[in-house]
Short mmCIF file of C-alpha atoms and ligand atoms in Angstrom, two decimals:
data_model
loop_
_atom_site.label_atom_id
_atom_site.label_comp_id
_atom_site.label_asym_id
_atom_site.label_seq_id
_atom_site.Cartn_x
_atom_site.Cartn_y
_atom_site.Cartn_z
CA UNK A 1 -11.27 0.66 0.71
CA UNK A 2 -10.50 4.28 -0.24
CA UNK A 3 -6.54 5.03 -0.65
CA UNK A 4 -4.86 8.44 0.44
CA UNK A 5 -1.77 9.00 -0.10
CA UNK A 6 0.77 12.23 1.95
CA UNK A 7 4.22 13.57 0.25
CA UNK A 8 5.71 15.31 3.05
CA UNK A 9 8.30 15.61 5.84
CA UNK A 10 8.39 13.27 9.30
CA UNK A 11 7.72 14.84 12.24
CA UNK A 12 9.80 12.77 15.06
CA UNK A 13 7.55 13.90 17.81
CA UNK A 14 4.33 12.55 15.96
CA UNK A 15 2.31 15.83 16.16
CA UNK A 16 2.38 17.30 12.39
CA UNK A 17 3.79 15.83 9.27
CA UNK A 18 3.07 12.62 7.60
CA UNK A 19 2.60 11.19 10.98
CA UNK A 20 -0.59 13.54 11.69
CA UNK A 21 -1.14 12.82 7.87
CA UNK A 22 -1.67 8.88 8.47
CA UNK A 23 -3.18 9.28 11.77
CA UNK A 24 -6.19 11.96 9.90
CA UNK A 25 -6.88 9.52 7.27
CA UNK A 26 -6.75 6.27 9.79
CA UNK A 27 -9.13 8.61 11.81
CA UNK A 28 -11.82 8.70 8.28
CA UNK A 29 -11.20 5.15 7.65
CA UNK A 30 -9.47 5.18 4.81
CA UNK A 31 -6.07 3.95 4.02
CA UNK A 32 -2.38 5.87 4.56
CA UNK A 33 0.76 5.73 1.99
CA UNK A 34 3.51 8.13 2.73
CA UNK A 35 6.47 9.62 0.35
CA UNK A 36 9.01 11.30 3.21
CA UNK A 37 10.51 14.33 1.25
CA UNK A 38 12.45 15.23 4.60
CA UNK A 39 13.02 13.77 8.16
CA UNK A 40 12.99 16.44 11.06
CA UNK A 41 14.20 16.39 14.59
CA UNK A 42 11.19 17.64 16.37
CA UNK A 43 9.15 17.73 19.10
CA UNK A 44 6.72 20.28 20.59
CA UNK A 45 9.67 22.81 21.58
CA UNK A 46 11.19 23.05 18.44
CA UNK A 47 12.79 21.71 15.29
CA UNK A 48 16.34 20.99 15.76
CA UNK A 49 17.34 18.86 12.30
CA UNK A 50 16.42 18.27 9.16
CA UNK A 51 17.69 16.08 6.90
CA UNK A 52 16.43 15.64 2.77
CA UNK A 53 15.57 12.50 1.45
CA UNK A 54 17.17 12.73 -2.28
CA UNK A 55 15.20 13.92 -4.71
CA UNK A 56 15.35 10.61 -6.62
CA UNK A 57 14.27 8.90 -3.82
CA UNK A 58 11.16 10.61 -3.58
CA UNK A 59 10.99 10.41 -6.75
CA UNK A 60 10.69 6.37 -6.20
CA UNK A 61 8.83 6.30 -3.88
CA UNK A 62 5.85 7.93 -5.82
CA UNK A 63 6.45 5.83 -8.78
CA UNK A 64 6.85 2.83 -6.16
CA UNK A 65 2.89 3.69 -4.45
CA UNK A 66 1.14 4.34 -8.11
CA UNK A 67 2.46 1.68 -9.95
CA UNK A 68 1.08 -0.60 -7.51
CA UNK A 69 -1.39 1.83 -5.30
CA UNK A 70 -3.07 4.13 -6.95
CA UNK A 71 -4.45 7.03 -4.65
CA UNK A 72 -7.40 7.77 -4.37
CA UNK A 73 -6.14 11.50 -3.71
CA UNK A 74 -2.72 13.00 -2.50
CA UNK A 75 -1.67 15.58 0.14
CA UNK A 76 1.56 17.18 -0.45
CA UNK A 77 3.00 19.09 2.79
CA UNK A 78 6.47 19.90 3.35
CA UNK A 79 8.41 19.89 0.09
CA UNK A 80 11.68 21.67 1.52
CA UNK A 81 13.63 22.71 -1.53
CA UNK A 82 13.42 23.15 -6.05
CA UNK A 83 15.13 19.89 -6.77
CA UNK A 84 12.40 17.89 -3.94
CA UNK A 85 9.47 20.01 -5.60
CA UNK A 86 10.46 19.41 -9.38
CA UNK A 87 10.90 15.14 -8.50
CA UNK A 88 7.42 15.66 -6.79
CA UNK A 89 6.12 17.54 -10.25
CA UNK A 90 7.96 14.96 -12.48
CA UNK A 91 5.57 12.13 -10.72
CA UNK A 92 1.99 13.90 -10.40
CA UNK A 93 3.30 14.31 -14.36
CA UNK A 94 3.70 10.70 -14.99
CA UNK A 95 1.14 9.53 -12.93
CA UNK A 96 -1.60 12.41 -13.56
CA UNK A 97 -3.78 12.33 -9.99
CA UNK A 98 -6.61 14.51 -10.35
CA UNK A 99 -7.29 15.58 -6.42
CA UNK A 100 -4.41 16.43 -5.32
CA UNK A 101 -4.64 18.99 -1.82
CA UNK A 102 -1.16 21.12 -1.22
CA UNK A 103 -0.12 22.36 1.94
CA UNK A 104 2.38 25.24 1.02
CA UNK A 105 4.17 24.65 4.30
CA UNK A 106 6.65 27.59 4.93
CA UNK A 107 7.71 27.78 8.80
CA UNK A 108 7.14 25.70 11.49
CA UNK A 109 4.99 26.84 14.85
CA UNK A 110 8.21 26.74 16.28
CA UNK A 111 9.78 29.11 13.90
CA UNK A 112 12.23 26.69 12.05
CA UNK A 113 11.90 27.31 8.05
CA UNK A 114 10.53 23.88 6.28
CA UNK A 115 10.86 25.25 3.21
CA UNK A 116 14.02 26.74 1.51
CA UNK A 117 13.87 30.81 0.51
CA UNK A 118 14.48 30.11 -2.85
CA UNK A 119 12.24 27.47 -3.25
CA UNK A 120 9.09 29.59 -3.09
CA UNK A 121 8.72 30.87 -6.56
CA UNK A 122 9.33 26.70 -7.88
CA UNK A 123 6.50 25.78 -5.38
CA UNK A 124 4.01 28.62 -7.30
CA UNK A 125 5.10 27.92 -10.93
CA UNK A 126 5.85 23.82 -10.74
CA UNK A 127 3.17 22.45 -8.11
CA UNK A 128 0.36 25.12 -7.81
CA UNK A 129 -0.94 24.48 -11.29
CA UNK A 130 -0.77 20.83 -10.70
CA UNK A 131 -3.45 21.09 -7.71
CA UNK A 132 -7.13 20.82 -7.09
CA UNK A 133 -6.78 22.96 -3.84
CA UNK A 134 -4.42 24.87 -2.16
CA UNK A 135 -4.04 25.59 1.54
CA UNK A 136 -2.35 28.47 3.04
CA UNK A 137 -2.13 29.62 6.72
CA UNK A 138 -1.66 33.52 6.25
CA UNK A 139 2.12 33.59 6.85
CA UNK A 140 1.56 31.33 3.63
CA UNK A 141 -1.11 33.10 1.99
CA UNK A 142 1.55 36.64 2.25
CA UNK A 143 4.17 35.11 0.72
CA UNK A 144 2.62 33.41 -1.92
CA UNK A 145 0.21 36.62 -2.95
CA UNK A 146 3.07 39.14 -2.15
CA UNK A 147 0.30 41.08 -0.28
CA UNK A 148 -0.10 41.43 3.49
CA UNK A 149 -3.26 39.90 5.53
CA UNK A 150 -5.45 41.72 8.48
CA UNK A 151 -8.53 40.55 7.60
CA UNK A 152 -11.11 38.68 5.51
CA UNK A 153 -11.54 40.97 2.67
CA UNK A 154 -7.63 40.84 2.34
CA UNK A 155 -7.86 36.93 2.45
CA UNK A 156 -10.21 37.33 -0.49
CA UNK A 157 -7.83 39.20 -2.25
CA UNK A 158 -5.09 36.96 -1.59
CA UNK A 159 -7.46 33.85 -2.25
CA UNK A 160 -7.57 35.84 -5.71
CA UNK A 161 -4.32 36.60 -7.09
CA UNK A 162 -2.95 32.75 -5.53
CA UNK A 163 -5.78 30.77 -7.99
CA UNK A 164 -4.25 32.91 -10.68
CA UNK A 165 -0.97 30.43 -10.27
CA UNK A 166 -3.63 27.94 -12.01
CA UNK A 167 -4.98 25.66 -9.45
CA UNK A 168 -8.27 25.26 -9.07
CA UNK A 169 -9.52 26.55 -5.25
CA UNK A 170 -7.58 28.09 -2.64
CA UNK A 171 -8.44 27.73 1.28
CA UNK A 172 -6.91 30.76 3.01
CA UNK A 173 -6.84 29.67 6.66
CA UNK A 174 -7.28 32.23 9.35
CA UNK A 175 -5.83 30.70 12.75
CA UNK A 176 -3.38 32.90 13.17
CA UNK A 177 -5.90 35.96 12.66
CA UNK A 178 -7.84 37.72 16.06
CA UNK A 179 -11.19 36.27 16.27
CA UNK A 180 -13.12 33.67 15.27
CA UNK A 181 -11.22 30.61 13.59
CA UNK A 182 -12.18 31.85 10.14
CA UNK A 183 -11.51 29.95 6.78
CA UNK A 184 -12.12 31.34 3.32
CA UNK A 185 -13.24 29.27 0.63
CA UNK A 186 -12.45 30.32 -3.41
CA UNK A 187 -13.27 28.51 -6.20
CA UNK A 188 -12.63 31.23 -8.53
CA UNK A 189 -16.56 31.86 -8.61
CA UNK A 190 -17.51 31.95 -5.59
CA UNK A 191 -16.14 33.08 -2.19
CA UNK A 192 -17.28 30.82 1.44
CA UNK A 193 -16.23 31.39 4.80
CA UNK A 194 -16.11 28.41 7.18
CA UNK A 195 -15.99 29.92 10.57
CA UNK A 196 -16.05 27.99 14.09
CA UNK A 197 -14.85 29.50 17.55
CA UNK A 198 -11.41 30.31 18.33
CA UNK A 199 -10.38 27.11 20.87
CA UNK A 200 -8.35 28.74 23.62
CA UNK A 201 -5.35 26.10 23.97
CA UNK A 202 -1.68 26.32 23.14
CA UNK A 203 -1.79 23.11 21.82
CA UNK A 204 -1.99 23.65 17.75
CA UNK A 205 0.95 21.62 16.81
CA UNK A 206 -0.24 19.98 13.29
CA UNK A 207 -3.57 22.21 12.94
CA UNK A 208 -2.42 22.80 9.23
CA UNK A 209 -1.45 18.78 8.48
CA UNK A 210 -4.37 17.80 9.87
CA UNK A 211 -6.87 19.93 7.91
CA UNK A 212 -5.02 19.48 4.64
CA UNK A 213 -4.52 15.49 5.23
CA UNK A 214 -8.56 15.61 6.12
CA UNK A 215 -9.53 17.69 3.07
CA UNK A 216 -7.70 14.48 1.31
CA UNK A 217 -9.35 11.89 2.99
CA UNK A 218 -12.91 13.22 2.58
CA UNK A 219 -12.01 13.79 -1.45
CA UNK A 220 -11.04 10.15 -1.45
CA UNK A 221 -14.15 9.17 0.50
CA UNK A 222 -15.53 11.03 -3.02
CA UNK A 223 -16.91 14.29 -2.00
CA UNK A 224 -17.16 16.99 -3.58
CA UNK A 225 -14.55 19.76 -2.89
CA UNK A 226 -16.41 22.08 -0.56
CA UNK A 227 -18.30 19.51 0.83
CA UNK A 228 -14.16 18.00 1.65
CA UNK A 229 -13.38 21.33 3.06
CA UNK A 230 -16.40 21.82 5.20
CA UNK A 231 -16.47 18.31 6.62
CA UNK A 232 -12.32 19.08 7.03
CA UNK A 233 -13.07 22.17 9.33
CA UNK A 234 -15.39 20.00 11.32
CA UNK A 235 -12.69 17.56 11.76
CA UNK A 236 -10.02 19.63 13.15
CA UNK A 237 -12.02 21.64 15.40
CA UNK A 238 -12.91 18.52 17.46
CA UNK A 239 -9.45 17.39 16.85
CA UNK A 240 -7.89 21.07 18.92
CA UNK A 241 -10.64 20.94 21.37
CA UNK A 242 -9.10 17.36 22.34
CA UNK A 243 -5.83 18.49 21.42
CA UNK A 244 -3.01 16.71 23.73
CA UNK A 245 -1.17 19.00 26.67
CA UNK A 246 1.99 16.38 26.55
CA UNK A 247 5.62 17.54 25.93
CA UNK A 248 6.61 20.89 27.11
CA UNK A 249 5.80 23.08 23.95
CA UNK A 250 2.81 23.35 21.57
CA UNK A 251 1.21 20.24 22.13
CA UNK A 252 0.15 17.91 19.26
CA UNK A 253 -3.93 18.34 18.40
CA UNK A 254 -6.20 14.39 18.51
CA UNK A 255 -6.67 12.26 16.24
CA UNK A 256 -9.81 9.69 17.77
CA UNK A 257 -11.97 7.72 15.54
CA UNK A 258 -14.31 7.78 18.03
CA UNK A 259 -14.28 10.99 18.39
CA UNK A 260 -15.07 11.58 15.02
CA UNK A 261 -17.66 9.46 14.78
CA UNK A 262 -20.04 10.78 17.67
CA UNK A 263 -19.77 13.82 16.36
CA UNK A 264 -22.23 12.56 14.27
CA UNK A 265 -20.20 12.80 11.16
CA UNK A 266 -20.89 10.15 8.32
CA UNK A 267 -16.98 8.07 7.76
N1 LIG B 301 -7.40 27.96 18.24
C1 LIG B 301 -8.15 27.50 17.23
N2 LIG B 301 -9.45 27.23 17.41
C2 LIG B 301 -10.22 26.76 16.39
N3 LIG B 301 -9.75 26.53 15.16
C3 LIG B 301 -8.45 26.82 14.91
C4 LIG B 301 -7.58 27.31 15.92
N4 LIG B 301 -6.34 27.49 15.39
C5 LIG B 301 -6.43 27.11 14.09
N5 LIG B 301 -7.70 26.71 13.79
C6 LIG B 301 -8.18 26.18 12.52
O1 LIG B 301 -7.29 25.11 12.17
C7 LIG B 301 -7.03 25.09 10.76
C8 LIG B 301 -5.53 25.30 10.49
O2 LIG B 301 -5.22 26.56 10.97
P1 LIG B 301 -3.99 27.55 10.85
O3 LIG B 301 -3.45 27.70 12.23
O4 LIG B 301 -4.45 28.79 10.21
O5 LIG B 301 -2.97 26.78 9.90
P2 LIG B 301 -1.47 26.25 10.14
O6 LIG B 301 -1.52 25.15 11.16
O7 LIG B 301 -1.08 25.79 8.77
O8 LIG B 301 -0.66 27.41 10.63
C9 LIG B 301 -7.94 26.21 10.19
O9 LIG B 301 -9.18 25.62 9.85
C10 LIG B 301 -8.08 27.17 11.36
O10 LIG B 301 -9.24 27.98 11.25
C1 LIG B 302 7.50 17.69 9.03
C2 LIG B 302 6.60 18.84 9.27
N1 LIG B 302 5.71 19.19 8.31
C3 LIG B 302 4.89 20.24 8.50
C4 LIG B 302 4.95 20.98 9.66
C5 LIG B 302 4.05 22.16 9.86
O1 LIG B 302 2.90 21.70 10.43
P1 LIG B 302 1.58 22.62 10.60
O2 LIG B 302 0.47 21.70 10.88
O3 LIG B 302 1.43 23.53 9.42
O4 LIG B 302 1.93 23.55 11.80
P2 LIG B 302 2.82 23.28 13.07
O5 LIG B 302 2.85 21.84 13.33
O6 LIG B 302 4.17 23.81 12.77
O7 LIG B 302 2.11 23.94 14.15
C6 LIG B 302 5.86 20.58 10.65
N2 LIG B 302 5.95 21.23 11.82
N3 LIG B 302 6.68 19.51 10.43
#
């Protein structure tokens, strides 16, 4: 059995978070741990608490996973403020994974900020550098390239100046672009775009857990990086065209085994 492991925030309504984490990597077959950085108060309206775990306590609960669990690779979501991301840093230190997958989450669909202002220059300098891949959304990608996004030559150029933060491949994701659901790929040599149809639905809630948390999963299942990625976009396309219209907001996207598995996909 392959091991993945998610360091991120709870999502109470179940949609995004390490709950869309755990059900992505039930979904490949392999098995879920979860460090909670943060709880939230959400659903598919809107965020309406958040509370941090301390940052020893996450701290712990990395220490308490490798010691005993060793990943087989790690997804790191929402890291919410400098003290969570250094106790996050201090572990992949001690415990030295090697593919680790971060989702630099910022805002939520919703509009609620998961991740503190002043946190966003610790996230570049202390956790960047310690990834494989990183995955921005372009709200994301702007922020962390200090450079604004229309299209894919400026997601290039983003992809670009983010790898120079040292890690090792950057995935600008292009959902909330006109067009085609376009991803680019950059591995600091070369530059792939992974491009399906824009799915017209509302319901996106946890598009960016789920891809992240399935780029995991497939690295754990031992595949190569791009081959992760590719096999990731698959993944989350069928999981929005099945997404969920429950709750009275952006509904939560599917998570099916089954699913997964007629789509002719090897798990
Ligand atoms: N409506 C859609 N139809 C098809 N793919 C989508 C759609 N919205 C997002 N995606 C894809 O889902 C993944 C996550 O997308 P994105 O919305 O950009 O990130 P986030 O959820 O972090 O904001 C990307 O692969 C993106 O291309
Ligand atoms: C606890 C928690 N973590 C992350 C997110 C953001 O999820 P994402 O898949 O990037 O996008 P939305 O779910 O916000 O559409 C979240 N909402 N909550």
């Amino acid at each position: 059995m392959r091991l993945a492991l998610t360091i991120a925030g709870s999502d109470s309504g179940g949609g995004a978070g390490i709950q869309a984490d755990l059900k992505t990597f039930s979904a490949h077959g392999v098995f879920g741990m979860s460090v909670i950085t943060s709880v939230t108060a959400q659903n598919t309206k809107a965020v309406i608490g958040v509370e941090d775990v301390s940052p020893e306590m996450v701290y712990l609960q990395i220490k308490a996973v490798f010691e005993d669990l060793p990943p087989d690779a790690v997804k790191i979501g929402m890291v919410s403020s400098e003290s969570i991301i250094r106790s996050v840093a201090r572990g992949l230190d001690e415990f030295g994974p090697e593919k680790v997958v971060l989702d630099p989450v910022m805002i939520s669909k919703s509009g609620h900020a998961l991740l503190k202002p002043n946190a966003v220059e610790a996230l570049k300098k202390e956790l960047l550098p310690r990834c494989l891949v990183v995955t921005p959304n372009i709200p994301e990608a702007e922020a962390l390239s200090g450079m604004s996004i229309k299209g894919v030559e400026d997601m290039k150029r983003a992809a670009e100046r983010i790898m120079s933060y040292g890690c090792r491949a950057v995935v600008v994701k292009g959902g909330h672009l006109e067009g085609d659901a376009l991803d680019v790929f950059f591995n600091g040599r070369e530059f792939r775009e992974l491009k399906s149809e824009k799915i017209c639905t509302r319901n996106t809630h946890g598009t960016g857990c789920t891809f992240s948390s399935a780029v995991a999963a497939n690295l754990a299942l031992g595949y190569d990086l791009f081959t992760s990625v590719r096999l990731a976009k698959e993944y989350i396309t069928v999981a929005i065209k099945n997404s969920l219209n429950i709750g009275g907001g952006v509904g939560p996207v599917h998570h099916f085994y089954e699913l997964y598995r007629r789509s002719g996909l090897n798990v």
